[in-house]
Tab-separated table of C-alpha atoms in Angstrom:
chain	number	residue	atom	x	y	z
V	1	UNK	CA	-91.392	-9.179	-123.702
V	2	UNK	CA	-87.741	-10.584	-123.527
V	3	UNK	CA	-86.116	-8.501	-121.578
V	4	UNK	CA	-83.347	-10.280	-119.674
V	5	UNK	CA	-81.775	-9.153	-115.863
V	6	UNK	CA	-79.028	-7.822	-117.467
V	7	UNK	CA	-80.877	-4.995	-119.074
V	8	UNK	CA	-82.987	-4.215	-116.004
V	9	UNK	CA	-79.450	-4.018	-113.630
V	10	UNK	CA	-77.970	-1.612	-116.623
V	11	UNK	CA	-81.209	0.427	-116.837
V	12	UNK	CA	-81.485	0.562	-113.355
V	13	UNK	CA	-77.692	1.715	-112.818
V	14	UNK	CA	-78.452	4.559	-115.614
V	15	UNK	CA	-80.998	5.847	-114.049
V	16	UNK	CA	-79.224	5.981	-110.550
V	17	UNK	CA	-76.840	7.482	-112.176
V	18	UNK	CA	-78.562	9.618	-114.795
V	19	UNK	CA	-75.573	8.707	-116.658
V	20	UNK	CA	-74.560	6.504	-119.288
V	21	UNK	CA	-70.414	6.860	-118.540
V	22	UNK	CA	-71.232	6.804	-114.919
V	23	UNK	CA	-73.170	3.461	-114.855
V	24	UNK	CA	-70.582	1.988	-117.442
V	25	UNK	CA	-67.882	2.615	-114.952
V	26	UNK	CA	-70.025	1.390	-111.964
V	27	UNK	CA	-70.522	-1.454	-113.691
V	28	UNK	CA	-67.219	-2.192	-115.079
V	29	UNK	CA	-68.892	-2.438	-119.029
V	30	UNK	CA	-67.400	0.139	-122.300
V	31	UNK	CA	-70.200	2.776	-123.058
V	32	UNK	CA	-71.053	1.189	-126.285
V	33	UNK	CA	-72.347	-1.768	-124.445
V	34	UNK	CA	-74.207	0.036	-121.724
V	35	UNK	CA	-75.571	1.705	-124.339
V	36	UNK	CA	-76.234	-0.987	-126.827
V	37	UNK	CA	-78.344	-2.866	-123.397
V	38	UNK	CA	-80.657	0.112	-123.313
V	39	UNK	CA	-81.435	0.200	-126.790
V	40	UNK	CA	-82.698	-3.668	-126.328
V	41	UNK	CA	-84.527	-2.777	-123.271
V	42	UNK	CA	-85.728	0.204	-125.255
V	43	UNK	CA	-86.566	-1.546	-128.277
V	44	UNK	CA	-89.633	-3.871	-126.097
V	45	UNK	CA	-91.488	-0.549	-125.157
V	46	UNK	CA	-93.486	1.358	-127.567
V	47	UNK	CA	-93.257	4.871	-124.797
V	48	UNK	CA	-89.345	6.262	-124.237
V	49	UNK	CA	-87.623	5.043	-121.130
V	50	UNK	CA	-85.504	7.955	-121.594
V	51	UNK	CA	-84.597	11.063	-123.298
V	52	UNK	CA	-81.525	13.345	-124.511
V	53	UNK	CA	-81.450	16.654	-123.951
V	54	UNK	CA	-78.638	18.249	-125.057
V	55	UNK	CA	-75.563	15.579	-124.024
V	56	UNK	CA	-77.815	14.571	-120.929
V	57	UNK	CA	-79.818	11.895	-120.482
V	58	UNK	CA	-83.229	11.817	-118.558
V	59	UNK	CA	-85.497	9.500	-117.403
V	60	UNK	CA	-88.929	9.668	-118.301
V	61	UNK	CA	-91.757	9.153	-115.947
V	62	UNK	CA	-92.575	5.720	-117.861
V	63	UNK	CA	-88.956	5.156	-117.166
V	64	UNK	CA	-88.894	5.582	-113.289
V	65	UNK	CA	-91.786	3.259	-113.001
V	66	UNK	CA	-90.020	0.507	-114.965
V	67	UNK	CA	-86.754	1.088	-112.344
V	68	UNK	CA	-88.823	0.728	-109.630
V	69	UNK	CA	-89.752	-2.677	-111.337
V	70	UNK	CA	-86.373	-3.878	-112.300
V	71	UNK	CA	-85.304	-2.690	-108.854
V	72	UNK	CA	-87.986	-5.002	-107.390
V	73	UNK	CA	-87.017	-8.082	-109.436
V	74	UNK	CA	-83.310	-7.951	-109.350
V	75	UNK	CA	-84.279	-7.905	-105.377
V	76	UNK	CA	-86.616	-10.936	-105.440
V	77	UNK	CA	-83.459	-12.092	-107.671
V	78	UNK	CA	-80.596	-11.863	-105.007
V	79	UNK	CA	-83.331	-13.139	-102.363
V	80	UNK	CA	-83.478	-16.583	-104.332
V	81	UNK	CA	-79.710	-16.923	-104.646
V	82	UNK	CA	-79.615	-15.806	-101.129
V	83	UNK	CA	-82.008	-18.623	-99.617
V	84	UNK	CA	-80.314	-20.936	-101.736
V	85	UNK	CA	-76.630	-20.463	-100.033
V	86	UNK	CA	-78.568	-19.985	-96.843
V	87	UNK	CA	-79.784	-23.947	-97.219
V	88	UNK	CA	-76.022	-24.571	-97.370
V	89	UNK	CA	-75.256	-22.994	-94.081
V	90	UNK	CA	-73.296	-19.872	-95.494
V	91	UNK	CA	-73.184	-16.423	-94.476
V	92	UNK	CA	-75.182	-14.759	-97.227
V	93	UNK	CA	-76.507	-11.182	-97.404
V	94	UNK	CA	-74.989	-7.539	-98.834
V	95	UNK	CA	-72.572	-5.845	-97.762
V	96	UNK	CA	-72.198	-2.008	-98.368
V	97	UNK	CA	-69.875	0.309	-98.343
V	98	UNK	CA	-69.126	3.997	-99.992
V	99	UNK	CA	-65.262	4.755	-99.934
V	100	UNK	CA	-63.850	7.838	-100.436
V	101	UNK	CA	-61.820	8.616	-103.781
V	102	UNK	CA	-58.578	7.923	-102.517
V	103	UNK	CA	-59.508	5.330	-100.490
V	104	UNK	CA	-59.894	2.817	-103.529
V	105	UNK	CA	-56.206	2.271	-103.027
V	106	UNK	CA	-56.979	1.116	-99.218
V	107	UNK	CA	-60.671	-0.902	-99.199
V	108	UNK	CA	-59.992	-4.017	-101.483
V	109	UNK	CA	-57.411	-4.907	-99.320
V	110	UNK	CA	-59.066	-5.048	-96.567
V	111	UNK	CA	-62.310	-7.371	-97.985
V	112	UNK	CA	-60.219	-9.700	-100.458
V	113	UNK	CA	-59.911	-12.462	-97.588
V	114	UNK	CA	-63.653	-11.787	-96.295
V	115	UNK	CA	-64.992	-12.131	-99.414
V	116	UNK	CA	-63.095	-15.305	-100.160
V	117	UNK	CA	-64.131	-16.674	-97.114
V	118	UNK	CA	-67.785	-16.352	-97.511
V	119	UNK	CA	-68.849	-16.530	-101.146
V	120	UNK	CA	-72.562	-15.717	-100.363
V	121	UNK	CA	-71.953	-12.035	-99.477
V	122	UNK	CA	-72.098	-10.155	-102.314
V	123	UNK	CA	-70.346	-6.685	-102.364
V	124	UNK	CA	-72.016	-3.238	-103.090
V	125	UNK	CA	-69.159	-0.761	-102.945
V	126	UNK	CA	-69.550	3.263	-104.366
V	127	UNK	CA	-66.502	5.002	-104.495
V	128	UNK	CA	-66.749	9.015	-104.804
V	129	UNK	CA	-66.173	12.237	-103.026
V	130	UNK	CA	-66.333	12.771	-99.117
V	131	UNK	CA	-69.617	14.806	-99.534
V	132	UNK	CA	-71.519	11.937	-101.387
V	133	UNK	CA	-69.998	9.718	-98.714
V	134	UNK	CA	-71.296	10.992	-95.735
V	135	UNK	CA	-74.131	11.396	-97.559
V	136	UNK	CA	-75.547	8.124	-97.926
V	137	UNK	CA	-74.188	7.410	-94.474
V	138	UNK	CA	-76.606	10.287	-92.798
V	139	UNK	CA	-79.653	8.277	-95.086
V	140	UNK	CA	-78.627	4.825	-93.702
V	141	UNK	CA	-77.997	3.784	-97.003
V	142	UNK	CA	-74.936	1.829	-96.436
V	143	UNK	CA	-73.250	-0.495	-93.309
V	144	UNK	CA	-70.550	1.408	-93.745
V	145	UNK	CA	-68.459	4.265	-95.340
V	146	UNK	CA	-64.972	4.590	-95.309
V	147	UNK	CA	-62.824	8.767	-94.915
V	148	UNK	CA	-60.271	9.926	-93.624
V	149	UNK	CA	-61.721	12.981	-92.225
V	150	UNK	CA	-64.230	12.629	-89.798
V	151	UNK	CA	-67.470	14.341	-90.198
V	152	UNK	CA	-68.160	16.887	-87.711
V	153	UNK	CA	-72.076	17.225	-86.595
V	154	UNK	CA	-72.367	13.290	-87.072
V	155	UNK	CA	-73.021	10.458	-84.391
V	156	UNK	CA	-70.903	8.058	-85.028
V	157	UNK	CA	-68.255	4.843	-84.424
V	158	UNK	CA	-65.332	3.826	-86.157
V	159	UNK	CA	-62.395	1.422	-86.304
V	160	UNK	CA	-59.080	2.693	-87.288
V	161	UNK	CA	-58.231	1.311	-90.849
V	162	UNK	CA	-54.515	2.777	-91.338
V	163	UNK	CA	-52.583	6.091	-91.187
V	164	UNK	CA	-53.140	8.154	-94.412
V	165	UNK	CA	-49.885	10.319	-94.989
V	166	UNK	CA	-49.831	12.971	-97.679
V	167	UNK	CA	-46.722	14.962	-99.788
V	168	UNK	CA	-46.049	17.650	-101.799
V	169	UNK	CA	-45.516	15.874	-105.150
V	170	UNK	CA	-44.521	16.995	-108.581
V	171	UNK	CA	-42.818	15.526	-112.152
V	172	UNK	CA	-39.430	15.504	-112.771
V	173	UNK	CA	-38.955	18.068	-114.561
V	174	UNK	CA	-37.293	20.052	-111.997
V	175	UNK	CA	-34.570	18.120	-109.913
V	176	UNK	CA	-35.133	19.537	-106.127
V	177	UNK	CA	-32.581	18.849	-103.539
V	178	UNK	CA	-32.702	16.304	-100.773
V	179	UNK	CA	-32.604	18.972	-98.342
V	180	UNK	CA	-35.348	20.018	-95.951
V	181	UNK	CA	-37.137	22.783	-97.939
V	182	UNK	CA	-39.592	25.372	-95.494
V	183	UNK	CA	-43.462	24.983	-95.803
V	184	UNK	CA	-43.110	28.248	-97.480
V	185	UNK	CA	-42.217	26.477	-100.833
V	186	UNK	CA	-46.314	26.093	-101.323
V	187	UNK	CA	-46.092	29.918	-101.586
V	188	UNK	CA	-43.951	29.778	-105.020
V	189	UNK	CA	-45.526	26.701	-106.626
V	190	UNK	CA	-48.579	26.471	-108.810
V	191	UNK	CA	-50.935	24.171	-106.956
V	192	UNK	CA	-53.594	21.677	-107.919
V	193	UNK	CA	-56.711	21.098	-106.104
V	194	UNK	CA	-59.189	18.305	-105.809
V	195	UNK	CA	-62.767	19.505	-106.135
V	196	UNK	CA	-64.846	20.732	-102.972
V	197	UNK	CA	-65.966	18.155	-100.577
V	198	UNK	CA	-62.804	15.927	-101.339
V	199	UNK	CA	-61.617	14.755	-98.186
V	200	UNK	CA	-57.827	15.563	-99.384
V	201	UNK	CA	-58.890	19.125	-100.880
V	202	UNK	CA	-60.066	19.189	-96.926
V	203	UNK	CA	-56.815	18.102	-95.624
V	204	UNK	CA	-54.742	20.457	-97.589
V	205	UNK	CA	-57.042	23.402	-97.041
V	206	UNK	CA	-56.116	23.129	-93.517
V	207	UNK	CA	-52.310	23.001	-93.573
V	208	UNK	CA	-52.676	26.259	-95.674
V	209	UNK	CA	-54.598	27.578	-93.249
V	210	UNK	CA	-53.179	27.100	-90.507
V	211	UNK	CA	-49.683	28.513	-91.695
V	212	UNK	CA	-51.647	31.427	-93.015
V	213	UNK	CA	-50.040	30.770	-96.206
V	214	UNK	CA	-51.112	32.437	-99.823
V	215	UNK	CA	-50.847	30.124	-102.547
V	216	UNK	CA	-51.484	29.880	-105.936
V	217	UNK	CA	-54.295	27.773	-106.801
V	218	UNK	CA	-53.809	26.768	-110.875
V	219	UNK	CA	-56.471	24.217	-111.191
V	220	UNK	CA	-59.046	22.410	-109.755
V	221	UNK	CA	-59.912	18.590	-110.488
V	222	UNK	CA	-62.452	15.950	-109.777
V	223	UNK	CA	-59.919	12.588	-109.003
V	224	UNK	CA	-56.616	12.233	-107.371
V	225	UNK	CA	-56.031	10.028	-110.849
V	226	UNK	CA	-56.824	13.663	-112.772
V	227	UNK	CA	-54.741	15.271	-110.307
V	228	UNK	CA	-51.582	12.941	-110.594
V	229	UNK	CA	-52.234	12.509	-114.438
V	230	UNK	CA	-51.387	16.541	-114.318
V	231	UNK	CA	-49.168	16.614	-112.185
V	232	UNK	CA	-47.027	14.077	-114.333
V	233	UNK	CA	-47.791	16.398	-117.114
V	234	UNK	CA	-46.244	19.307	-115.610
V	235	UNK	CA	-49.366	21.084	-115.025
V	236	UNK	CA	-48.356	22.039	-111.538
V	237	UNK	CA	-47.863	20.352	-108.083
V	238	UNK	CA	-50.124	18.999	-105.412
V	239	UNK	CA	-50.648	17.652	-102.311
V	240	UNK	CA	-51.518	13.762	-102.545
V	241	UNK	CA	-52.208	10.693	-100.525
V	242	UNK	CA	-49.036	8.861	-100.821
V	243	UNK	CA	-51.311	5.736	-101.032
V	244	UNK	CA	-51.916	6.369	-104.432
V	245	UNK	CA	-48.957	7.359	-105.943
V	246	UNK	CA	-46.718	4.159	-105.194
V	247	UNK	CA	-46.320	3.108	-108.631
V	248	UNK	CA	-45.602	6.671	-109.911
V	249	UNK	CA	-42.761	7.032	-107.381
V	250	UNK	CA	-41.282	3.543	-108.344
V	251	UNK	CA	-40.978	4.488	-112.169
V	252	UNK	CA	-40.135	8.212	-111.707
V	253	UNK	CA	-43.228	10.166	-112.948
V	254	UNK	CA	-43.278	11.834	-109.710
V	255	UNK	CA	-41.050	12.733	-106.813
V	256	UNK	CA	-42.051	14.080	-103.302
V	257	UNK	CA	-40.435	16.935	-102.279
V	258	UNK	CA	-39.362	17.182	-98.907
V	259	UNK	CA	-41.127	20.106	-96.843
V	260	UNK	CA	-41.003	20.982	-93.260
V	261	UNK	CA	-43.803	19.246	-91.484
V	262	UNK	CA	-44.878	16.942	-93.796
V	263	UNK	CA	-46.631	14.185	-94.603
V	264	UNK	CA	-49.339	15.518	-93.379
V	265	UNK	CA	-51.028	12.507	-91.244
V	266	UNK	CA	-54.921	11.447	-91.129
V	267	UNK	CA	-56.749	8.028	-90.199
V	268	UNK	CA	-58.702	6.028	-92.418
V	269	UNK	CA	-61.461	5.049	-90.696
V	270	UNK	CA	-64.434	3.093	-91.273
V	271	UNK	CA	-67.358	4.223	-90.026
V	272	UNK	CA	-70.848	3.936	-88.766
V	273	UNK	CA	-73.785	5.673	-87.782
V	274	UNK	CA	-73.794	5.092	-84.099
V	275	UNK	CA	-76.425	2.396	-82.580
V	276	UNK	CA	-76.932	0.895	-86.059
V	277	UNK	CA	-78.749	-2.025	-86.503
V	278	UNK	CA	-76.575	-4.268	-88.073
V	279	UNK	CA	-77.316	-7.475	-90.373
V	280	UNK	CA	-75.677	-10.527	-90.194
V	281	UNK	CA	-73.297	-10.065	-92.491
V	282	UNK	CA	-71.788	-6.358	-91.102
V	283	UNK	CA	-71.130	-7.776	-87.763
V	284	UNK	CA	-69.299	-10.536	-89.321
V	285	UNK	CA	-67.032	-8.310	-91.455
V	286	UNK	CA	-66.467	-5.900	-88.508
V	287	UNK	CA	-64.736	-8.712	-86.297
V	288	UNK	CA	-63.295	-9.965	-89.207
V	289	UNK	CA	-61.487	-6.080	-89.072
V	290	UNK	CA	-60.937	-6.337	-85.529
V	291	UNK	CA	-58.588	-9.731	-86.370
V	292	UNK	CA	-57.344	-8.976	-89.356
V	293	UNK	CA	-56.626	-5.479	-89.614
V	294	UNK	CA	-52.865	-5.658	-88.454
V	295	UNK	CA	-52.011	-8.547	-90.463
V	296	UNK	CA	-53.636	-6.926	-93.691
V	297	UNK	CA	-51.487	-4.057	-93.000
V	298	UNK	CA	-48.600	-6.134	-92.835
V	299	UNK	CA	-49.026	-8.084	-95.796
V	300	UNK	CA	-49.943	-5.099	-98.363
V	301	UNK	CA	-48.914	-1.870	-96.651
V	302	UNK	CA	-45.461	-3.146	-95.498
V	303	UNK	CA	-43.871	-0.447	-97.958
V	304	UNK	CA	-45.540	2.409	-96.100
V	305	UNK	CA	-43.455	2.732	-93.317
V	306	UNK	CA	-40.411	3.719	-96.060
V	307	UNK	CA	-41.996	7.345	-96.238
């Protein structure tokens, strides 16, 4: 056998994924090398790790037992390299969070410094949709998980990240005036949705409601990067976090159209199952937020305040 960690980590990432593009992007590789590292893993057992069915991919039985193993000894792994920075007198440990889509554009800002301060933490962040989110939070799977919608039912605490301010945006196809247009605009335009259980597909659901407004739903996506890629298009318009749409703005692919009571306004928070346990390494990073938070905001969100 000559298997090497780095085929265990990308076997194990497929089959938490029970994906091949999915553990590719988690693990920031092309699909051609994901799946070149399976076929070497693959090659060292004479029973399938996996199988295709259709355009899916399974995991066989054989295959589960050898992720629990690779699981084990990519543990036993981080433990050495963990005991080794400990002997040094550094904070050392995981830290893990699950982000919201949107809120990709807002996390690595505030963890750059944190990070750089204390090399032996190693990050384990999982960005998807607010359902998968709260999710792993409910299963304790994470320190802590950051939305901009609370979630209702939940204990929980939280630290207020940033305000998260959203706009009716669309291409520039069609020049609208500067002027103040009524909310009833949403009425005559073709909208785009995120998917159910996005946090933003949340947020705009209840502005619509609330003004008891019918609109005309054209599509429905699974990113805000999908959703702004057709907006640009000309696809239709949406309702988007304005924190991902900066660049877009600056070069003219998209415009915000000014609508009677908009942005719409959330919070970012990060949160936490209430009377967690936490290690070392999450109490450290939460009064590192407690200091730093303003000045973060300050240094990378200083163009916010324009819209």
């Amino acid at each position: 056998m000559n298997y090497t960690l780095h085929q265990l980590l990308v076997f194990l990432k497929i089959t938490q994924t029970q994906s091949i593009t999915k553990a590719a992007e988690e693990l920031h590789l092309t699909q051609p090398a994901v799946s070149i590292q399976l076929k070497n893993l693959q090659d060292q057992f004479d029973i399938p790790l996996t199988e295709v069915i259709g355009r899916k991919i399974f995991i066989t039985d054989f295959g589960k037992e050898i992720a629990a193993a690779a699981e084990k000894i990519l543990n036993e792994v981080h433990a050495i390299n963990y005991k080794t920075l400990a002997y040094k007198g550094q904070l050392i440990g995981r830290l893990k969070i699950t982000v919201v889509s949107t809120g990709k554009y807002v996390m690595p800002y505030f963890l750059s410094d944190f990070l750089n301060q204390h090399p032996g933490v190693e990050l384990v962040l999982d960005v998807t949709n607010k359902s998968m989110v709260i999710e792993s939070l409910k299963r304790n799977e994470v320190d802590f998980s950051l939305v901009s919608v609370l979630p209702e039912n939940m204990q929980v605490e939280s630290i207020e990240l940033m305000k998260n301010k959203l706009f009716l945006v669309g291409n520039r196809e069609h020049q609208y005036s500067g002027e103040l247009h009524d909310n009833s605009i949403l009425e005559e335009v073709p909208l785009i949705y995120r998917e159910a259980g996005s946090g933003t597909r949340q947020i705009m659901e209840n502005f619509i409601k609330q003004n008891n407004m019918r609109v005309i739903k054209k599509m429905e996506l699974t990113s805000n990067e999908a959703v702004k890629q057709a907006v640009i298009a000309g696809l239709g318009y949406s309702i988007m976090p304005l924190i991902g749409i900066k660049n877009e703005l600056s070069n003219g692919d998209l415009q915000i159209i000014p609508v009677k009571g908009f942005p719409i306004q959330s919070i970012w928070n990060l949160i936490w199952l209430k009377n967690k346990s936490f290690s070392p390494v999450a109490t450290a990073y939460l009064k590192y937020l407690q200091q730093e938070k303003s000045k973060t905001i300050q240094e990378w969100f200083g163009w916010y305040g324009q819209f």
